[in-house]
Amino acid sequence: MNSSKVAELLEGMENWDKDKRFMAASDLMQEITLSNQALDLHLQKRVCQAFLKQLEDQSIDVQGNAVKCLAKIVCKFQEQQIGEVLAKLSQLVLDGKQEVRDIYATCLKGLLSELPSSCSALACQNVLPKMLQGITSHPSVEVKEECTDVFHDFLRRFGDNRVMQWSDQENMATSLLNLLKPKQYKSSLRKKVIACIGALSSVLADRQLDSLMRTLLSDVRSASTKAEKQKYIQCISTVSRNVGFRIGQHLRDIAPLFLQIVNQATEQDVSMDGEVEKDHEVVENCLNAFESFVLRCSKETAPHLEELCSLLLNLIAYDPNFYNTGDDGDAAMDDGYDEFDDDGLVDSDDDDNSWKVRRAALKVLAAMVKGLPDKLEDIYPKFATPLVQRFQEREESVKLDVFSTFAEMAQAAVVKGQGSISPVATATVAGAILEVERRPPPKERAAAQHLVAVLPICAMQLNKQLRSKSLKTRQGALSLLRTLAECLPQHLEPHLTQVKDELVRSLRESNSGMRLDALICVRHLSENFKNPVIYQQLAPLLCPLILQCCSDSYYKSIAQALRVFGTFVYTLRPQFDAPGDQLKEMQPVFEVLRVKLMATDIDQEVKESALECFGHLAACVGDLPAFQTDLQNCLPPFVERIKNEVTRSTAIKALKTMCISKVRIPALNSVLAAVGGHLSSYLSQNSRAFRQQCLDALAHLVKKYGGNMPKETHMQILTDIVPFITDTDLYITDLCVQVADRVLETAPQMVSVVVEKCVPAVLQVCRSPLLQGSALDSILRFLGNVARHRDSCSFEFLRKELSDTSVVANSQAQAQRHVIGTLAKGLAAVVSSSAAEVQTKAITHFLTVIQKTSASPSAEVINQCELSLLALGETGKYTDISQTSGFCDTLLRQLQSSTDEIRLAAALALGYATVGAMGTLLKVLIDNVQQAGANAKGQKTQYLLLTSLREVIAIGVARRTSNDRSLAEHLRPHVPRVLPILSQYADSPEESVRNVVSESLGHLLMVDQEAVLRALLPLLSSKDQESWRVRASAVSAVRFAAAKHCPAAAILPLKEALMACMCDEELQVRKAALHSVNVVCLSHSCSEVFRSNTDFVFERIKEDSKQKPELIREVDLGPFKHKVDDGLPLRKFAYTVCTSLLSAYPEQVASPAVVDLVLQGLADNEDVQVISCQLLQDLCSWNFALFRIIGRIGDLVE
């Protein structure tokens, strides 16, 4: 940095011309902040002195510039110089010139905000003592005010410094409280003191905070005037907002006191002495405090909730200056209450501030709705009707708060993003025009029924409010209607005709915001329609207005209008075979769409909305003769949009919508070659997500229109998908195989090409140890279809390829087993799809291979035998092969094999085959389980047969539907014979045996609930310390039952025993119990089982999540010693269960105690740290939980 230039600028800062002084200071700041070189200490002092001198400059502009520049440049100096500037400014705040004291204070606050956190100690040493001195001992009130302001900023910036924690915090609080007491101090000082106490409270230790709260409560009780009482109440409210849940322990004293104050203030008669205004402000401050308490200390507020609700019921309608004459007020309300003042029914609004009480009460109610989702069942019945009655509120700002509070209630009544397709929802769209289920409306909480009950009155009142002369009132009412349409659409739908006139008026409004709200309201309702007749009746009225909005000047209105048409059209043709006459209203829309699709200079959102709308309209009317010309006109620009890089993704989504419709669109045939070619060429794009989208669209396009595609397009598609049929990305492979399968089904002329190009790639993937899930299912279906075309692909070729186990020769044992299992499934798919004579020949071949296996076979022979066994079993799932000669004897003989792999394969094959021959093989299997014997060899055979039985039960339960009871009918008679054997093996020292027992018991619980419960309860209740394996096996059975979505009624009788096992002395039992609780919480069918026991489960989680020294052992490994933590798996389970518990019961579990658990986990093993971070992320995803944990943010950051 050029020292001479700095010296020159310093001279310029003393120039007689104020503009030159200003510019010199600015240039010097730029020079210092942009330079990488530091000034020497002498120049630093000169620069600081020059800027400090400018703080007293006669020009206000120069002063203000100096404040800004000094804060920025000092941070670039050495710590010594920073300390000197802080000390100098702090001293000037105390004893500087009175007329520029506020400049010094502003400069000091700016400097504190700019300083890095490393300067925290400097700030504490140089600023803190002087500010406290000014607050406590300086005679000037102005100095006290400036010092308090600076101290507030200091606390916000450096309050967490250790010097602050070591300081006498109690004296700081006392000094600030003393400034509140003198009545002569002006209100600005009181406000700053209260804010400062709030900032100080957030860094106070628990003991000091306790002392502060006791002092404030004492001051509230002893306050002699209402103004005095008001400031202490305000102070408690501010402290509550700053310390969050930490104030909870004081609520047992604060809440009754505040409730008493509010009751006294609002029960007094209206007097004309001016005291009522102060009463209202006191009540407002109390209610503001309750708003904070409810959000941040939900559990501590619970004992006072009943009384608070009773109070709020009165206060939301508290209006002492309104005299009810008993007349019907509807007409008065419609005219905006203008005549009330003329008739003297309302006292002068200038003197009336009771609206503050009503507004504050509404804010507390909104806080209760947001912060106490577990109490909605108590809140909604009390407040739903009174709140609707308050729609006639005379103060407009309060009326808007009434609307927003009711909107909060509607939003809290549903759990957004957690809806699932229920059987009811599926049934309502059984004959719908799309082949997929409609997205269900938001999932409602149980409390929603109370809001639904008042919707008729609500709709009537909203209709009146929408006719108001006030624009703000109309906007507020329409915004509430929009929220109701979003959250409770199917319940609002019957009342749509009631508000239709006002919706129409809103669509014609000059205000673009109201038009947009009206469009969104119609979209939400039509998207979740239940009774299409309502919309069909409204179509002639609404469609022309929505069409007008498509020509709006506001792009969001155009986009929303197009989206409305996209959802509204489904109401006009709810069933495929019942196109309504009102569909003619959609004809003018196609011309609008054509223009929008061709335009290049319109907003991106409008382009995307036009494409979505076109997809939905074509899906509904594509087969109707009246629309063919319009469709033909729109398709060329639509194909151009598929080619366009910006719009192609949205255009492909629209194309998929057309393909999943039951409507067949003849016009689409003309563009199939172009569309198919473009989608196929896009597969070479780098974006994986876009590749997935193209393949998904191709699969649906080929499925529906493959028969009309040219051969060249099919060839291009098949050529382009083959490189992606690999095991590196199984999801992409799954989609590619689906496309090939669809080509096979829809284009018989392409069979030879599919066999030539795709079959080798698919067979290669079959040999991968990674193949699983939906990709495997698609490949099996594809192989089955290929096997049906024997002329193009012979059975022998497929059998030979799928029987080649040489590829697994060098693989690890687990990979070998997986590949052989996959090849066996492929063989079964090919065999079961072939002709009867081919099936018989193949089964005989498999049996021959098995029977020829010698006593000491080679590795290749073992693999072939294992493959043949599993292929037999897999084939037996689909075909009854129990009558095949020698089948049963061969499998039972292989259970005695000397090779483990062959024995296990035989057991699995027997289980698989029994699924397809329940009538014959099940009895044989269970007879053999009983007859296996008690010697060592017999026990091994019995375990293998139990494995077979487990497979029968597991596959049967997985396949079971509400209409298919065949499994239960076959299994139930045998359950009494199986249970004693399972109970006997529950105490096995082998964990694999116990797992088979647990899984079988869990699945059988869904077959014969009463019998299995009788067997499980004694096992769970065994108290003998040596029988811990029995308890662990029984507890694990609950896990397997819940994983298969067992009904809650089957789990409930086991709940007490399961909870007792969570306190078991044996580590393995507690781990198994936690695992079972975790699965129960995550299961859709029985997640409600532990709702009333969340506190107990959480306490057990806290206990099991602690590190216990007695579970850490030291292993001597010779040269060194290694510590093994046996408690780590249990702690990991505990944190995982807490995550599931929070997901299932967020209202009960989300609390600061979860943060304590997270903090504990972050100091644990790295595996626990990962789960703790996930737990914290889940906790923060719930809005109501944020208020509860906000006070712990500092601890988490540390």
Short mmCIF file of C-alpha atoms in Angstrom, two decimals, residues 66-421:
data_model
loop_
_atom_site.label_atom_id
_atom_site.label_comp_id
_atom_site.label_asym_id
_atom_site.label_seq_id
_atom_site.Cartn_x
_atom_site.Cartn_y
_atom_site.Cartn_z
CA ALA A 66 -17.15 8.26 8.91
CA VAL A 67 -19.40 5.88 10.90
CA LYS A 68 -19.63 3.53 7.91
CA CYS A 69 -15.94 3.71 6.97
CA LEU A 70 -14.51 3.30 10.48
CA ALA A 71 -16.43 0.05 11.03
CA LYS A 72 -14.98 -1.39 7.80
CA ILE A 73 -11.34 -0.29 8.08
CA VAL A 74 -10.70 -1.05 11.74
CA CYS A 75 -11.30 -4.76 11.10
CA LYS A 76 -8.23 -4.66 8.81
CA PHE A 77 -5.96 -3.37 11.60
CA GLN A 78 -3.98 -5.16 14.31
CA GLU A 79 -5.76 -6.32 17.44
CA GLN A 80 -4.03 -3.68 19.56
CA GLN A 81 -5.42 -0.91 17.37
CA ILE A 82 -8.89 -2.51 17.33
CA GLY A 83 -8.87 -2.60 21.13
CA GLU A 84 -7.85 1.05 21.32
CA VAL A 85 -10.62 2.14 18.93
CA LEU A 86 -13.22 0.12 20.88
CA ALA A 87 -12.05 1.61 24.17
CA LYS A 88 -11.99 5.13 22.74
CA LEU A 89 -15.50 4.86 21.24
CA SER A 90 -16.86 3.30 24.45
CA GLN A 91 -15.40 6.17 26.48
CA LEU A 92 -16.80 8.74 24.06
CA VAL A 93 -20.27 7.20 24.46
CA LEU A 94 -19.93 7.83 28.21
CA ASP A 95 -18.37 11.32 28.31
CA GLY A 96 -18.18 12.60 24.72
CA LYS A 97 -20.00 15.63 23.42
CA GLN A 98 -23.72 15.36 24.01
CA GLU A 99 -24.69 16.46 20.51
CA VAL A 100 -22.70 13.68 18.79
CA ARG A 101 -23.10 10.93 21.40
CA ASP A 102 -25.59 9.07 19.23
CA ILE A 103 -23.00 9.12 16.39
CA TYR A 104 -20.42 7.49 18.67
CA ALA A 105 -22.92 4.84 19.73
CA THR A 106 -23.96 4.12 16.12
CA CYS A 107 -20.30 3.82 15.11
CA LEU A 108 -19.56 1.45 17.99
CA LYS A 109 -22.55 -0.75 17.10
CA GLY A 110 -21.45 -0.85 13.46
CA LEU A 111 -17.93 -1.82 14.51
CA LEU A 112 -19.25 -4.61 16.76
CA SER A 113 -21.27 -6.04 13.88
CA GLU A 114 -18.24 -5.99 11.53
CA LEU A 115 -15.71 -7.51 13.94
CA PRO A 116 -14.84 -11.18 13.40
CA SER A 117 -15.63 -13.68 16.16
CA SER A 118 -11.90 -13.90 16.96
CA CYS A 119 -12.13 -10.39 18.43
CA SER A 120 -14.70 -11.51 20.99
CA ALA A 121 -12.27 -11.23 23.94
CA LEU A 122 -11.18 -7.72 22.82
CA ALA A 123 -14.79 -6.56 22.72
CA CYS A 124 -15.47 -8.00 26.17
CA GLN A 125 -12.42 -6.27 27.68
CA ASN A 126 -12.94 -2.84 26.11
CA VAL A 127 -16.71 -2.45 25.67
CA LEU A 128 -18.45 -4.48 28.37
CA PRO A 129 -17.11 -2.68 31.52
CA LYS A 130 -17.79 0.82 30.17
CA MET A 131 -21.31 -0.01 28.99
CA LEU A 132 -22.16 -1.52 32.38
CA GLN A 133 -20.69 1.55 34.05
CA GLY A 134 -22.90 3.83 31.94
CA ILE A 135 -25.99 1.73 32.69
CA THR A 136 -25.43 1.56 36.45
CA SER A 137 -23.76 4.78 37.53
CA HIS A 138 -23.98 7.52 34.90
CA PRO A 139 -26.42 10.27 35.91
CA SER A 140 -27.57 11.10 32.36
CA VAL A 141 -30.63 9.23 31.06
CA GLU A 142 -29.44 9.75 27.46
CA VAL A 143 -26.12 8.05 28.26
CA LYS A 144 -27.98 5.14 29.89
CA GLU A 145 -30.12 4.78 26.77
CA GLU A 146 -27.13 4.74 24.38
CA CYS A 147 -25.20 2.31 26.62
CA THR A 148 -28.22 0.00 26.80
CA ASP A 149 -28.52 0.07 23.01
CA VAL A 150 -24.83 -0.75 22.53
CA PHE A 151 -24.99 -3.45 25.24
CA HIS A 152 -27.92 -5.06 23.39
CA ASP A 153 -25.91 -5.26 20.15
CA PHE A 154 -22.88 -6.50 22.08
CA LEU A 155 -24.93 -9.35 23.61
CA ARG A 156 -26.33 -10.33 20.23
CA ARG A 157 -22.83 -10.47 18.70
CA PHE A 158 -20.56 -11.69 21.51
CA GLY A 159 -22.92 -12.86 24.26
CA ASP A 160 -21.64 -16.42 24.08
CA ASN A 161 -18.06 -15.41 24.98
CA ARG A 162 -16.59 -17.07 28.08
CA VAL A 163 -15.85 -13.69 29.65
CA MET A 164 -19.62 -13.13 29.60
CA GLN A 165 -20.17 -16.49 31.26
CA TRP A 166 -17.58 -15.74 33.95
CA SER A 167 -18.90 -12.22 34.56
CA ASP A 168 -21.36 -11.41 37.28
CA GLN A 169 -24.44 -12.03 35.16
CA GLU A 170 -26.81 -11.49 38.06
CA ASN A 171 -25.54 -7.93 38.56
CA MET A 172 -25.99 -7.22 34.84
CA ALA A 173 -29.61 -8.34 35.01
CA THR A 174 -30.20 -6.35 38.22
CA SER A 175 -28.69 -3.21 36.67
CA LEU A 176 -30.99 -3.47 33.68
CA LEU A 177 -34.05 -4.17 35.85
CA ASN A 178 -33.26 -1.05 37.90
CA LEU A 179 -33.65 1.03 34.72
CA LEU A 180 -37.23 -0.22 34.38
CA LYS A 181 -38.32 1.02 37.79
CA PRO A 182 -38.14 4.86 37.67
CA LYS A 183 -41.38 6.20 36.21
CA GLN A 184 -39.74 9.36 34.85
CA TYR A 185 -37.63 7.44 32.30
CA LYS A 186 -38.96 7.79 28.78
CA SER A 187 -40.57 4.90 26.91
CA SER A 188 -37.74 4.60 24.35
CA LEU A 189 -35.31 3.70 27.17
CA ARG A 190 -37.78 1.15 28.59
CA LYS A 191 -38.13 -0.54 25.18
CA LYS A 192 -34.36 -0.78 24.78
CA VAL A 193 -33.94 -2.12 28.31
CA ILE A 194 -36.57 -4.81 27.70
CA ALA A 195 -34.87 -5.83 24.42
CA CYS A 196 -31.52 -5.90 26.22
CA ILE A 197 -32.88 -8.09 29.05
CA GLY A 198 -34.21 -10.46 26.37
CA ALA A 199 -30.78 -10.67 24.71
CA LEU A 200 -29.07 -11.14 28.10
CA SER A 201 -31.49 -13.89 29.13
CA SER A 202 -30.44 -16.05 26.16
CA VAL A 203 -26.87 -16.25 27.54
CA LEU A 204 -27.69 -16.43 31.24
CA ALA A 205 -26.89 -19.59 33.15
CA ASP A 206 -29.89 -21.53 34.50
CA ARG A 207 -29.41 -20.21 38.04
CA GLN A 208 -29.27 -16.56 36.92
CA LEU A 209 -32.23 -17.04 34.58
CA ASP A 210 -34.18 -18.53 37.48
CA SER A 211 -33.33 -15.51 39.64
CA LEU A 212 -34.32 -13.09 36.84
CA MET A 213 -37.70 -14.76 36.33
CA ARG A 214 -38.45 -14.76 40.07
CA THR A 215 -37.62 -11.06 40.23
CA LEU A 216 -39.82 -10.22 37.23
CA LEU A 217 -42.74 -12.22 38.62
CA SER A 218 -42.37 -10.46 41.96
CA ASP A 219 -42.35 -7.08 40.16
CA VAL A 220 -45.51 -7.97 38.24
CA ARG A 221 -47.32 -8.88 41.47
CA SER A 222 -46.17 -5.74 43.29
CA ALA A 223 -46.73 -3.28 40.40
CA SER A 224 -48.83 -0.38 41.64
CA THR A 225 -49.95 0.93 38.23
CA LYS A 226 -51.12 -0.67 35.02
CA ALA A 227 -48.29 0.91 33.04
CA GLU A 228 -45.74 -0.59 35.42
CA LYS A 229 -47.39 -4.00 35.28
CA GLN A 230 -47.43 -3.77 31.48
CA LYS A 231 -43.67 -3.25 31.13
CA TYR A 232 -42.83 -6.24 33.37
CA ILE A 233 -45.25 -8.47 31.47
CA GLN A 234 -43.69 -7.26 28.22
CA CYS A 235 -40.28 -8.11 29.65
CA ILE A 236 -41.34 -11.69 30.53
CA SER A 237 -42.75 -12.10 27.02
CA THR A 238 -39.46 -10.92 25.47
CA VAL A 239 -37.44 -13.27 27.71
CA SER A 240 -39.69 -16.16 26.66
CA ARG A 241 -39.07 -15.50 22.98
CA ASN A 242 -35.30 -15.46 23.60
CA VAL A 243 -34.83 -18.43 25.93
CA GLY A 244 -37.47 -20.72 24.42
CA PHE A 245 -38.17 -23.92 26.35
CA ARG A 246 -35.92 -22.88 29.29
CA ILE A 247 -38.72 -20.71 30.66
CA GLY A 248 -40.97 -23.77 30.86
CA GLN A 249 -40.16 -24.53 34.51
CA HIS A 250 -41.50 -21.10 35.51
CA LEU A 251 -44.83 -21.45 33.70
CA ARG A 252 -46.46 -22.97 36.77
CA ASP A 253 -46.11 -19.49 38.33
CA ILE A 254 -46.38 -17.27 35.23
CA ALA A 255 -49.45 -18.80 33.56
CA PRO A 256 -51.89 -18.56 36.53
CA LEU A 257 -50.73 -15.00 37.25
CA PHE A 258 -51.17 -13.85 33.65
CA LEU A 259 -54.54 -15.58 33.34
CA GLN A 260 -55.68 -13.80 36.50
CA ILE A 261 -54.49 -10.42 35.17
CA VAL A 262 -56.29 -10.93 31.85
CA ASN A 263 -59.51 -12.04 33.56
CA GLN A 264 -59.49 -9.03 35.87
CA ALA A 265 -58.75 -6.58 33.06
CA THR A 266 -61.47 -7.86 30.74
CA GLU A 267 -64.20 -8.41 33.33
CA GLN A 268 -64.22 -4.80 34.54
CA ASP A 269 -66.99 -2.50 33.41
CA VAL A 270 -66.15 -0.06 30.67
CA SER A 271 -65.19 3.25 32.25
CA MET A 272 -64.51 6.59 30.68
CA ASP A 273 -61.38 7.46 32.68
CA GLY A 274 -58.85 6.36 30.06
CA GLU A 275 -57.67 3.39 32.12
CA VAL A 276 -59.39 0.93 29.79
CA GLU A 277 -56.83 1.62 27.07
CA LYS A 278 -54.02 0.63 29.44
CA ASP A 279 -55.99 -2.45 30.48
CA HIS A 280 -56.18 -3.50 26.86
CA GLU A 281 -52.43 -3.05 26.40
CA VAL A 282 -51.73 -5.12 29.53
CA VAL A 283 -54.00 -7.89 28.20
CA GLU A 284 -52.31 -7.68 24.80
CA ASN A 285 -48.87 -8.10 26.39
CA CYS A 286 -50.07 -11.09 28.45
CA LEU A 287 -51.49 -12.73 25.36
CA ASN A 288 -48.28 -12.06 23.41
CA ALA A 289 -46.44 -13.88 26.21
CA PHE A 290 -48.86 -16.82 25.95
CA GLU A 291 -48.26 -16.97 22.20
CA SER A 292 -44.57 -17.48 22.92
CA PHE A 293 -45.25 -20.01 25.71
CA VAL A 294 -47.52 -22.15 23.54
CA LEU A 295 -45.01 -22.34 20.69
CA ARG A 296 -41.89 -22.91 22.78
CA CYS A 297 -43.10 -24.75 25.91
CA SER A 298 -45.94 -26.94 24.68
CA LYS A 299 -45.68 -29.59 27.43
CA GLU A 300 -45.46 -27.06 30.26
CA THR A 301 -48.46 -25.16 28.83
CA ALA A 302 -50.67 -28.28 28.80
CA PRO A 303 -51.95 -27.99 32.44
CA HIS A 304 -53.19 -24.45 31.73
CA LEU A 305 -54.62 -25.15 28.28
CA GLU A 306 -58.22 -25.67 29.39
CA GLU A 307 -58.35 -22.32 31.19
CA LEU A 308 -56.53 -20.56 28.36
CA CYS A 309 -59.02 -21.92 25.81
CA SER A 310 -61.98 -20.68 27.89
CA LEU A 311 -60.37 -17.27 28.12
CA LEU A 312 -59.62 -17.09 24.39
CA LEU A 313 -63.22 -18.02 23.55
CA ASN A 314 -64.29 -14.81 25.26
CA LEU A 315 -61.43 -12.65 24.03
CA ILE A 316 -61.73 -13.38 20.29
CA ALA A 317 -65.20 -11.76 20.56
CA TYR A 318 -64.20 -9.17 23.22
CA ASP A 319 -65.68 -5.85 22.07
CA PRO A 320 -66.96 -3.77 25.01
CA ASN A 321 -67.76 -0.77 22.77
CA PHE A 322 -70.12 -2.72 20.53
CA TYR A 323 -73.74 -2.79 21.67
CA ASN A 324 -75.68 -5.71 20.25
CA THR A 325 -79.26 -4.58 19.59
CA GLY A 326 -80.41 -8.10 18.79
CA ASP A 327 -81.18 -7.20 15.14
CA ASP A 328 -79.90 -9.31 12.28
CA GLY A 329 -76.56 -7.81 11.42
CA ASP A 330 -76.19 -9.34 7.99
CA ALA A 331 -77.40 -6.33 6.08
CA ALA A 332 -75.29 -4.05 8.22
CA MET A 333 -72.27 -6.16 7.50
CA ASP A 334 -72.93 -6.07 3.79
CA ASP A 335 -72.90 -2.29 3.87
CA GLY A 336 -69.58 -2.15 5.66
CA TYR A 337 -70.94 -1.12 9.06
CA ASP A 338 -71.30 2.45 7.85
CA GLU A 339 -74.55 3.05 9.72
CA PHE A 340 -73.24 1.88 13.08
CA ASP A 341 -71.51 5.19 13.67
CA ASP A 342 -74.58 7.15 12.59
CA ASP A 343 -76.85 5.23 14.98
CA GLY A 344 -74.39 5.37 17.85
CA LEU A 345 -74.09 1.61 18.15
CA VAL A 346 -70.28 1.77 18.20
CA ASP A 347 -68.21 4.16 20.29
CA SER A 348 -65.67 6.30 18.49
CA ASP A 349 -63.04 4.13 16.86
CA ASP A 350 -60.40 6.71 17.80
CA ASP A 351 -60.83 5.86 21.50
CA ASP A 352 -61.37 2.11 21.04
CA ASN A 353 -58.34 -0.16 21.15
CA SER A 354 -60.14 -3.34 22.21
CA TRP A 355 -59.27 -4.68 18.73
CA LYS A 356 -55.73 -5.19 20.04
CA VAL A 357 -57.09 -7.73 22.54
CA ARG A 358 -59.03 -9.60 19.85
CA ARG A 359 -56.03 -9.63 17.52
CA ALA A 360 -53.68 -10.87 20.27
CA ALA A 361 -56.19 -13.61 21.22
CA LEU A 362 -56.34 -14.74 17.58
CA LYS A 363 -52.54 -14.90 17.47
CA VAL A 364 -52.50 -17.15 20.56
CA LEU A 365 -55.11 -19.39 18.92
CA ALA A 366 -53.03 -19.55 15.72
CA ALA A 367 -49.97 -20.43 17.83
CA MET A 368 -51.94 -23.23 19.54
CA VAL A 369 -52.97 -24.63 16.17
CA LYS A 370 -49.40 -24.50 14.84
CA GLY A 371 -47.57 -25.56 17.98
CA LEU A 372 -49.93 -28.15 19.52
CA PRO A 373 -50.94 -30.55 16.73
CA ASP A 374 -51.56 -33.26 19.34
CA LYS A 375 -54.26 -31.07 21.00
CA LEU A 376 -56.27 -30.27 17.86
CA GLU A 377 -58.99 -32.73 18.90
CA ASP A 378 -59.65 -30.47 21.92
CA ILE A 379 -59.11 -27.12 20.18
CA TYR A 380 -61.23 -27.52 17.03
CA PRO A 381 -64.61 -28.39 18.65
CA LYS A 382 -64.32 -25.29 20.86
CA PHE A 383 -63.14 -22.72 18.32
CA ALA A 384 -64.39 -23.77 14.86
CA THR A 385 -67.91 -22.30 15.17
CA PRO A 386 -66.98 -19.17 17.22
CA LEU A 387 -64.25 -18.34 14.71
CA VAL A 388 -66.65 -18.58 11.76
CA GLN A 389 -69.00 -16.23 13.65
CA ARG A 390 -66.12 -13.74 13.94
CA PHE A 391 -66.08 -13.40 10.12
CA GLN A 392 -68.42 -10.46 10.85
CA GLU A 393 -65.67 -8.65 12.82
CA ARG A 394 -66.02 -4.87 12.38
CA GLU A 395 -62.28 -4.00 12.50
CA GLU A 396 -60.83 -4.90 9.11
CA SER A 397 -57.29 -5.74 10.29
CA VAL A 398 -58.72 -8.12 12.92
CA LYS A 399 -61.09 -9.65 10.36
CA LEU A 400 -58.08 -10.49 8.19
CA ASP A 401 -56.48 -12.13 11.25
CA VAL A 402 -59.68 -14.18 11.71
CA PHE A 403 -59.37 -15.40 8.11
CA SER A 404 -55.68 -16.25 8.51
CA THR A 405 -56.33 -18.09 11.82
CA PHE A 406 -59.08 -20.21 10.24
CA ALA A 407 -56.69 -20.88 7.35
CA GLU A 408 -54.09 -22.09 9.88
CA MET A 409 -56.71 -24.43 11.31
CA ALA A 410 -57.44 -25.81 7.84
CA GLN A 411 -53.73 -26.35 7.11
CA ALA A 412 -53.13 -28.04 10.47
CA ALA A 413 -56.12 -30.36 9.85
CA VAL A 414 -54.23 -32.22 7.13
CA VAL A 415 -50.83 -33.89 6.94
CA LYS A 416 -49.41 -32.67 3.65
CA GLY A 417 -47.18 -34.91 1.57
CA GLN A 418 -48.18 -38.01 3.53
CA GLY A 419 -51.32 -39.04 1.67
CA SER A 420 -51.42 -42.54 0.32
CA ILE A 421 -53.64 -44.31 -2.15
#
